Tab-separated table of C-alpha atoms in Angstrom:
chain	number	residue	atom	x	y	z
A	1	UNK	CA	-15.524	11.560	-12.104
A	2	UNK	CA	-16.013	10.397	-9.048
A	3	UNK	CA	-13.655	7.817	-8.408
A	4	UNK	CA	-10.847	10.641	-8.640
A	5	UNK	CA	-12.737	13.247	-7.653
A	6	UNK	CA	-13.637	11.807	-4.042
A	7	UNK	CA	-9.944	10.782	-3.447
A	8	UNK	CA	-7.896	13.752	-4.967
A	9	UNK	CA	-10.566	15.849	-2.665
A	10	UNK	CA	-9.441	13.957	0.423
A	11	UNK	CA	-6.133	14.486	-0.181
A	12	UNK	CA	-6.083	17.896	-0.190
A	13	UNK	CA	-8.589	17.792	2.758
A	14	UNK	CA	-5.294	15.715	4.150
A	15	UNK	CA	-3.273	19.026	3.385
A	16	UNK	CA	-5.141	21.313	4.491
A	17	UNK	CA	-5.555	20.017	7.956
A	18	UNK	CA	-1.954	18.820	8.506
A	19	UNK	CA	-0.829	22.584	7.394
A	20	UNK	CA	-3.059	24.123	10.275
A	21	UNK	CA	-2.285	21.312	12.669
A	22	UNK	CA	1.359	22.826	11.853
A	23	UNK	CA	0.660	26.682	11.350
A	24	UNK	CA	0.465	25.661	16.286
A	25	UNK	CA	3.370	25.075	16.134
A	26	UNK	CA	4.750	28.017	14.674
A	27	UNK	CA	5.278	26.977	11.347
A	28	UNK	CA	4.149	28.165	7.972
A	29	UNK	CA	0.999	25.875	6.625
A	30	UNK	CA	2.457	27.474	2.831
A	31	UNK	CA	6.225	26.582	3.484
A	32	UNK	CA	4.899	22.978	4.443
A	33	UNK	CA	3.169	22.735	0.918
A	34	UNK	CA	6.044	23.735	-0.816
A	35	UNK	CA	8.743	21.874	1.031
A	36	UNK	CA	6.199	18.379	0.981
A	37	UNK	CA	6.112	19.254	-2.976
A	38	UNK	CA	10.138	20.131	-2.997
A	39	UNK	CA	10.630	17.227	-0.908
A	40	UNK	CA	9.247	14.161	-3.509
A	41	UNK	CA	9.087	16.465	-7.035
A	42	UNK	CA	11.085	19.697	-7.373
A	43	UNK	CA	14.005	17.690	-8.451
A	44	UNK	CA	15.461	14.528	-9.991
A	45	UNK	CA	17.578	13.652	-6.459
A	46	UNK	CA	14.108	14.263	-4.859
A	47	UNK	CA	12.428	12.144	-7.785
A	48	UNK	CA	14.681	9.089	-6.903
A	49	UNK	CA	14.326	9.467	-3.067
A	50	UNK	CA	10.719	9.115	-4.198
A	51	UNK	CA	10.584	6.333	-6.473
A	52	UNK	CA	13.142	4.056	-3.846
A	53	UNK	CA	10.181	4.560	-1.547
A	54	UNK	CA	7.652	4.072	-4.348
A	55	UNK	CA	8.164	0.341	-5.030
A	56	UNK	CA	7.802	-1.155	-1.843
A	57	UNK	CA	4.452	1.149	-1.410
A	58	UNK	CA	3.038	-1.037	-5.563
A	59	UNK	CA	3.611	-4.425	-3.629
A	60	UNK	CA	1.927	-4.485	-0.482
A	61	UNK	CA	-0.655	-2.561	-1.438
A	62	UNK	CA	-1.204	-5.256	-3.659
A	63	UNK	CA	-1.165	-7.382	-1.260
A	64	UNK	CA	-4.739	-5.412	0.099
A	65	UNK	CA	-5.900	-5.034	-3.318
A	66	UNK	CA	-6.076	-8.125	-4.288
A	67	UNK	CA	-8.101	-9.614	-1.502
A	68	UNK	CA	-10.444	-6.825	-1.773
A	69	UNK	CA	-11.615	-7.677	-4.817
A	70	UNK	CA	-12.584	-11.232	-3.689
A	71	UNK	CA	-14.264	-9.392	-0.888
A	72	UNK	CA	-11.372	-9.614	1.567
A	73	UNK	CA	-10.159	-6.912	4.066
A	74	UNK	CA	-6.728	-7.799	4.399
A	75	UNK	CA	-4.169	-5.988	6.035
A	76	UNK	CA	-1.301	-8.393	7.017
A	77	UNK	CA	1.004	-6.538	4.195
A	78	UNK	CA	3.713	-5.703	6.881
A	79	UNK	CA	4.542	-9.781	8.021
A	80	UNK	CA	4.728	-10.828	4.229
A	81	UNK	CA	6.729	-8.069	3.767
A	82	UNK	CA	9.010	-8.879	6.499
A	83	UNK	CA	9.072	-13.025	5.803
A	84	UNK	CA	9.670	-12.283	2.581
A	85	UNK	CA	12.500	-10.182	3.439
A	86	UNK	CA	14.060	-13.228	6.025
A	87	UNK	CA	13.282	-16.069	3.436
A	88	UNK	CA	14.991	-14.137	0.877
A	89	UNK	CA	18.200	-13.644	3.529
A	90	UNK	CA	17.575	-17.537	4.715
A	91	UNK	CA	17.572	-18.953	1.865
A	92	UNK	CA	21.012	-17.175	0.170
A	93	UNK	CA	22.404	-18.599	3.408
A	94	UNK	CA	21.678	-21.891	3.306
A	95	UNK	CA	22.271	-22.994	-0.113
A	96	UNK	CA	24.270	-22.536	-3.088
A	97	UNK	CA	22.916	-20.099	-5.772
A	98	UNK	CA	24.382	-18.850	-8.915
A	99	UNK	CA	25.215	-15.426	-8.291
A	100	UNK	CA	23.867	-13.981	-11.054
A	101	UNK	CA	19.744	-13.518	-12.310
A	102	UNK	CA	18.791	-16.578	-11.811
A	103	UNK	CA	20.029	-16.731	-8.018
A	104	UNK	CA	18.087	-12.730	-7.747
A	105	UNK	CA	15.504	-14.585	-9.593
A	106	UNK	CA	15.176	-17.309	-7.046
A	107	UNK	CA	15.615	-15.568	-3.789
A	108	UNK	CA	12.782	-13.022	-5.115
A	109	UNK	CA	10.713	-16.112	-5.749
A	110	UNK	CA	11.447	-17.703	-2.269
A	111	UNK	CA	10.116	-14.051	-0.641
A	112	UNK	CA	6.333	-14.316	-2.942
A	113	UNK	CA	6.420	-17.936	-1.824
A	114	UNK	CA	6.290	-16.892	1.703
A	115	UNK	CA	4.192	-13.648	1.940
A	116	UNK	CA	1.957	-16.012	-0.163
A	117	UNK	CA	1.623	-18.425	2.439
A	118	UNK	CA	1.990	-16.169	5.054
A	119	UNK	CA	-1.278	-14.173	3.783
A	120	UNK	CA	-3.287	-17.147	2.324
A	121	UNK	CA	-3.328	-18.520	5.987
A	122	UNK	CA	-5.443	-15.334	6.874
A	123	UNK	CA	-7.819	-16.755	4.227
A	124	UNK	CA	-8.142	-19.913	4.748
A	125	UNK	CA	-8.976	-19.274	8.312
A	126	UNK	CA	-11.482	-17.215	7.305
A	127	UNK	CA	-13.470	-19.735	5.101
A	128	UNK	CA	-12.887	-22.563	7.226
A	129	UNK	CA	-12.949	-21.623	10.588
A	130	UNK	CA	-15.443	-18.002	9.954
A	131	UNK	CA	-12.222	-15.740	11.624
A	132	UNK	CA	-12.729	-12.562	10.253
A	133	UNK	CA	-9.485	-12.111	7.626
A	134	UNK	CA	-8.830	-8.231	8.977
A	135	UNK	CA	-8.347	-9.602	12.395
A	136	UNK	CA	-6.645	-12.568	11.663
A	137	UNK	CA	-4.203	-10.759	9.198
A	138	UNK	CA	-3.267	-8.111	11.357
A	139	UNK	CA	-2.442	-10.214	14.372
A	140	UNK	CA	-0.711	-12.691	11.827
A	141	UNK	CA	1.631	-9.721	10.725
A	142	UNK	CA	2.736	-9.178	14.655
A	143	UNK	CA	3.307	-12.666	14.508
A	144	UNK	CA	5.674	-12.882	11.582
A	145	UNK	CA	7.397	-9.429	13.063
A	146	UNK	CA	7.827	-11.334	16.517
A	147	UNK	CA	9.165	-14.692	14.034
A	148	UNK	CA	11.207	-12.425	11.845
A	149	UNK	CA	13.262	-10.245	15.236
A	150	UNK	CA	14.131	-14.301	16.953
A	151	UNK	CA	15.342	-15.746	14.182
A	152	UNK	CA	17.440	-12.003	12.810
A	153	UNK	CA	18.835	-12.220	16.550
A	154	UNK	CA	19.234	-15.715	16.930
A	155	UNK	CA	19.554	-18.691	14.500
A	156	UNK	CA	20.266	-16.789	11.705
A	157	UNK	CA	22.659	-13.682	12.678
A	158	UNK	CA	25.737	-13.363	11.215
A	159	UNK	CA	28.753	-13.432	13.854
A	160	UNK	CA	29.635	-9.875	12.463
A	161	UNK	CA	26.538	-7.718	13.486
A	162	UNK	CA	26.985	-6.480	16.799
A	163	UNK	CA	25.191	-3.707	17.086
A	164	UNK	CA	22.628	-3.965	14.703
A	165	UNK	CA	21.457	-7.587	14.733
A	166	UNK	CA	21.029	-8.693	10.648
A	167	UNK	CA	21.738	-11.962	8.939
A	168	UNK	CA	24.578	-12.416	6.810
A	169	UNK	CA	25.283	-9.649	3.777
A	170	UNK	CA	23.905	-11.391	0.363
A	171	UNK	CA	26.486	-11.892	-2.308
A	172	UNK	CA	26.932	-9.325	-4.697
A	173	UNK	CA	25.855	-11.562	-7.382
A	174	UNK	CA	22.682	-11.952	-5.595
A	175	UNK	CA	21.659	-7.765	-5.929
A	176	UNK	CA	19.256	-6.347	-7.327
A	177	UNK	CA	21.512	-3.258	-9.444
A	178	UNK	CA	19.889	0.310	-10.091
A	179	UNK	CA	18.769	1.965	-13.394
A	180	UNK	CA	21.544	3.318	-15.392
A	181	UNK	CA	21.974	6.546	-14.424
A	182	UNK	CA	20.237	6.909	-11.620
A	183	UNK	CA	19.934	5.110	-8.372
A	184	UNK	CA	16.892	3.853	-8.709
A	185	UNK	CA	16.373	0.187	-8.241
A	186	UNK	CA	15.142	-2.496	-10.489
A	187	UNK	CA	12.137	-3.371	-7.876
A	188	UNK	CA	10.774	-0.201	-8.981
A	189	UNK	CA	10.425	-2.153	-12.456
A	190	UNK	CA	9.043	-4.703	-11.250
A	191	UNK	CA	6.794	-3.803	-9.167
A	192	UNK	CA	4.989	-1.731	-11.990
A	193	UNK	CA	5.250	-4.393	-13.705
A	194	UNK	CA	3.311	-6.618	-11.301
A	195	UNK	CA	0.845	-4.388	-10.885
A	196	UNK	CA	-0.051	-4.144	-14.693
A	197	UNK	CA	-0.140	-8.173	-15.156
A	198	UNK	CA	-1.941	-8.416	-11.519
A	199	UNK	CA	-5.023	-5.211	-13.242
A	200	UNK	CA	-4.739	-7.560	-16.690
A	201	UNK	CA	-5.564	-10.977	-14.702
A	202	UNK	CA	-8.448	-9.470	-13.328
A	203	UNK	CA	-9.775	-7.542	-16.153
A	204	UNK	CA	-8.917	-9.770	-19.107
A	205	UNK	CA	-9.219	-13.620	-17.276
A	206	UNK	CA	-11.509	-16.191	-16.517
A	207	UNK	CA	-9.962	-16.369	-12.934
A	208	UNK	CA	-9.575	-13.029	-12.704
A	209	UNK	CA	-13.062	-12.433	-13.284
A	210	UNK	CA	-14.846	-15.270	-11.327
A	211	UNK	CA	-12.587	-13.253	-8.477
A	212	UNK	CA	-13.687	-9.725	-8.593
A	213	UNK	CA	-17.822	-11.982	-9.154
A	214	UNK	CA	-16.748	-14.193	-5.821
A	215	UNK	CA	-16.150	-9.964	-4.327
A	216	UNK	CA	-18.560	-7.664	-6.090
A	217	UNK	CA	-21.892	-11.058	-5.508
A	218	UNK	CA	-20.776	-13.971	-3.206
A	219	UNK	CA	-24.867	-15.619	-3.867
A	220	UNK	CA	-24.055	-14.957	-7.641
A	221	UNK	CA	-21.208	-16.697	-7.399
A	222	UNK	CA	-22.274	-19.364	-5.395
A	223	UNK	CA	-25.560	-19.842	-7.228
A	224	UNK	CA	-22.947	-20.004	-10.075
A	225	UNK	CA	-21.483	-22.822	-8.823
A	226	UNK	CA	-17.946	-20.992	-8.939
A	227	UNK	CA	-15.146	-22.651	-6.342
A	228	UNK	CA	-15.468	-19.222	-4.112
A	229	UNK	CA	-13.223	-20.566	-1.449
A	230	UNK	CA	-10.507	-21.671	-3.412
A	231	UNK	CA	-10.646	-18.264	-5.169
A	232	UNK	CA	-10.702	-16.819	-1.904
A	233	UNK	CA	-7.922	-18.117	-0.806
A	234	UNK	CA	-5.728	-17.676	-3.982
A	235	UNK	CA	-6.822	-14.420	-4.203
A	236	UNK	CA	-5.078	-14.185	-0.238
A	237	UNK	CA	-1.701	-15.657	-1.686
A	238	UNK	CA	-0.672	-13.798	-4.448
A	239	UNK	CA	-1.865	-10.626	-2.713
A	240	UNK	CA	0.716	-12.392	0.188
A	241	UNK	CA	3.171	-13.208	-2.846
A	242	UNK	CA	3.191	-9.012	-4.363
A	243	UNK	CA	3.446	-8.753	-0.408
A	244	UNK	CA	6.954	-11.170	0.531
A	245	UNK	CA	8.337	-10.580	-3.311
A	246	UNK	CA	8.633	-6.395	-1.451
A	247	UNK	CA	10.481	-7.655	1.334
A	248	UNK	CA	12.435	-9.440	-0.770
A	249	UNK	CA	13.154	-6.320	-3.143
A	250	UNK	CA	14.320	-4.680	-0.111
A	251	UNK	CA	16.609	-7.109	0.730
A	252	UNK	CA	18.388	-7.616	-2.436
A	253	UNK	CA	18.422	-4.333	-3.832
A	254	UNK	CA	18.407	-1.930	-0.956
A	255	UNK	CA	19.513	-3.296	2.648
A	256	UNK	CA	21.306	-6.575	0.944
A	257	UNK	CA	20.509	-8.245	4.941
A	258	UNK	CA	17.275	-8.754	7.080
A	259	UNK	CA	17.398	-6.817	9.832
A	260	UNK	CA	15.487	-4.222	11.667
A	261	UNK	CA	15.370	-1.253	9.294
A	262	UNK	CA	12.842	-4.024	6.788
A	263	UNK	CA	10.281	-3.418	9.503
A	264	UNK	CA	9.446	0.672	8.134
A	265	UNK	CA	5.835	0.336	7.921
A	266	UNK	CA	5.482	-0.296	4.034
A	267	UNK	CA	2.636	-3.388	4.535
A	268	UNK	CA	0.147	-0.134	6.781
A	269	UNK	CA	1.006	2.533	4.397
A	270	UNK	CA	0.291	-0.036	1.167
A	271	UNK	CA	-3.296	-0.384	3.117
A	272	UNK	CA	-3.503	3.505	2.613
A	273	UNK	CA	-2.357	3.549	-1.127
A	274	UNK	CA	-5.211	0.743	-1.907
A	275	UNK	CA	-7.689	2.242	-0.596
A	276	UNK	CA	-7.189	5.869	-2.040
A	277	UNK	CA	-6.667	3.525	-5.434
A	278	UNK	CA	-9.587	1.917	-5.056
A	279	UNK	CA	-8.072	-1.444	-4.735
A	280	UNK	CA	-7.526	-1.054	-8.810
A	281	UNK	CA	-4.247	-2.901	-9.016
A	282	UNK	CA	-3.003	0.033	-12.183
A	283	UNK	CA	-4.598	2.863	-10.515
A	284	UNK	CA	-2.629	1.650	-7.377
A	285	UNK	CA	0.662	2.865	-9.216
A	286	UNK	CA	1.128	6.705	-8.865
A	287	UNK	CA	-0.457	6.625	-6.061
A	288	UNK	CA	2.591	4.873	-4.507
A	289	UNK	CA	3.985	7.583	-6.257
A	290	UNK	CA	2.164	10.459	-4.235
A	291	UNK	CA	2.432	8.640	-0.963
A	292	UNK	CA	6.384	7.903	-1.130
A	293	UNK	CA	6.654	11.809	-1.945
A	294	UNK	CA	5.331	12.207	0.663
A	295	UNK	CA	7.229	9.784	2.796
A	296	UNK	CA	10.826	11.468	0.615
A	297	UNK	CA	9.754	14.749	2.716
A	298	UNK	CA	10.195	14.159	5.423
A	299	UNK	CA	13.667	14.836	6.386
A	300	UNK	CA	13.630	17.729	4.732
A	301	UNK	CA	10.392	18.913	6.714
A	302	UNK	CA	12.876	17.968	9.248
A	303	UNK	CA	16.082	19.699	8.352
A	304	UNK	CA	14.296	22.268	7.447
A	305	UNK	CA	11.175	23.976	9.644
A	306	UNK	CA	12.367	21.467	13.289
A	307	UNK	CA	9.210	19.075	12.288
A	308	UNK	CA	9.951	15.465	13.251
A	309	UNK	CA	10.665	13.227	10.413
A	310	UNK	CA	7.559	10.768	11.245
A	311	UNK	CA	5.605	13.963	11.244
A	312	UNK	CA	4.726	12.363	7.629
A	313	UNK	CA	2.760	9.503	9.494
A	314	UNK	CA	0.246	12.321	10.349
A	315	UNK	CA	-0.499	13.301	7.184
A	316	UNK	CA	-0.950	10.067	6.215
A	317	UNK	CA	-3.044	9.110	9.121
A	318	UNK	CA	-5.317	12.193	8.201
A	319	UNK	CA	-5.342	10.571	4.465
A	320	UNK	CA	-6.645	8.073	5.883
A	321	UNK	CA	-9.426	8.579	7.828
A	322	UNK	CA	-10.970	10.900	5.084
A	323	UNK	CA	-10.707	8.809	2.423
A	324	UNK	CA	-12.181	6.172	4.630
A	325	UNK	CA	-14.891	8.519	5.266
A	326	UNK	CA	-15.078	10.041	1.535
A	327	UNK	CA	-16.621	6.810	0.566
A	328	UNK	CA	-19.900	7.851	2.130
A	329	UNK	CA	-20.828	10.307	-0.153
A	330	UNK	CA	-19.485	7.836	-3.232
A	331	UNK	CA	-23.415	7.071	-3.526
A	332	UNK	CA	-25.105	10.557	-3.155
A	333	UNK	CA	-26.778	11.893	-6.072
A	334	UNK	CA	-24.759	14.872	-6.097
A	335	UNK	CA	-27.168	17.017	-8.663
A	336	UNK	CA	-30.499	16.390	-6.503
A	337	UNK	CA	-28.526	17.508	-3.483
A	338	UNK	CA	-27.357	20.657	-5.166
A	339	UNK	CA	-30.917	21.031	-6.481
A	340	UNK	CA	-32.164	20.429	-3.064
A	341	UNK	CA	-30.437	22.736	-1.911
A	342	UNK	CA	-30.970	25.864	-4.044
A	343	UNK	CA	-34.933	25.683	-3.943
A	344	UNK	CA	-36.197	28.184	-1.990
A	345	UNK	CA	-38.845	27.373	0.293
A	346	UNK	CA	-41.995	30.230	-0.067
A	347	UNK	CA	-42.099	32.131	2.749
A	348	UNK	CA	-45.966	33.115	2.608
A	349	UNK	CA	-49.275	32.207	0.783
A	350	UNK	CA	-49.075	32.807	-2.964
A	351	UNK	CA	-50.880	35.660	-4.348
A	352	UNK	CA	-54.591	35.974	-5.352
A	353	UNK	CA	-55.035	34.461	-9.104
A	354	UNK	CA	-51.595	31.970	-8.753
A	355	UNK	CA	-51.851	28.635	-7.776
A	356	UNK	CA	-50.310	27.787	-4.322
C-alpha cells in the first residue's frame, strides 16, 4: 500500500500545484486537468501519441532502474540513448545489411551495445576509481551529446540534409513498422518485453538475485563472496543497453536517421519514471504510459489554452521533487502518528477519587 499510495499522492499533489501555477496565467486549473486527460487518454488518437512516447521512456527508465537495484544512481540515460541512435544509423550507413528483420535486429543490437559500453564506463569509474556514478554518468551524457552532434554535423552527415543536419536515412527494409491498424510502432512491444524480462531476471535468476544483494547489503555480499565489482558493471551495462536500444528504436521507427530531434529529453524523463516505479522493471510500464500521456498532452494545452508546449516539463519537475520528498515518509509509522495526533492532553489535575 505504501509503495502505491506515496507515488500516487505525489502525482496528485503535483497536479494540484501545477493547476495553482497556471491559474496565475489566468487559466482555469480544472480546464488544464481535463485537457491533460483528454490529450493523453481521451480518444484513440491520443492513446497512440501516448504509447509512442511511452516506448522510449520504458527503456530509458530501465537505464536507471537496473543499476539502482545494484545500489547505484545512474542518471546518464540520455547519453546512452543518443549514442545508441548514432550507432544504429552509422552501422546502417557503413556496412551492407540485409533489408529484412535480421538487418533491423542487427542495427538495434548495435545501439544496445553502444549504450551498454557507455554506461558501463560509469560503473567502472565508480568501482575502480571511486568516482560517484551519478556525477560521472551525467557528465558522460553531455560528452555523448557533444560527440553525437560532432559526428552528425560532420563525418556522418548526409550532404542532402541542408537546414537540418542528419545521417543518411535508413533503408526502408531496416525500419521498424507499426502495429496493424495503428500508428504505434513495434518499439512499444519491445519495450514492454524488455521490462518483463528484466523483472524476471532480477526476481528469478541467481545473477539477478546477486545484483539485488549487492544493492541491498554490500557488506553481506562481500561476506558471502559475491563479485560485487563485476555485478555492478554488469548492472550498468544492462541498463545502458536498454537506453541504447531506446535510441536505436527511435531512429529505426520514428526519425529514420540520426539527427538533433533524437535529443528529446527521454533519458532525463526516464529518471522520473524509474523513481516513481521504485526501480521495479514491471512497474515501469504503467508509469511510462502515464508520463508519455503527459508529454502527449502538451501540444493540446498549447493549442487550446495558449500555454507553452514545454509546460508539461514543469509538471514533471514538480512531480519529481515531490516523489523524492515522499521517500522521507516511507518509513513513517502512520498508525502511531495518527494515535499521537488523536490523543487529547489533560488540561488540569484529575478529579478526586480517580488516578491521574
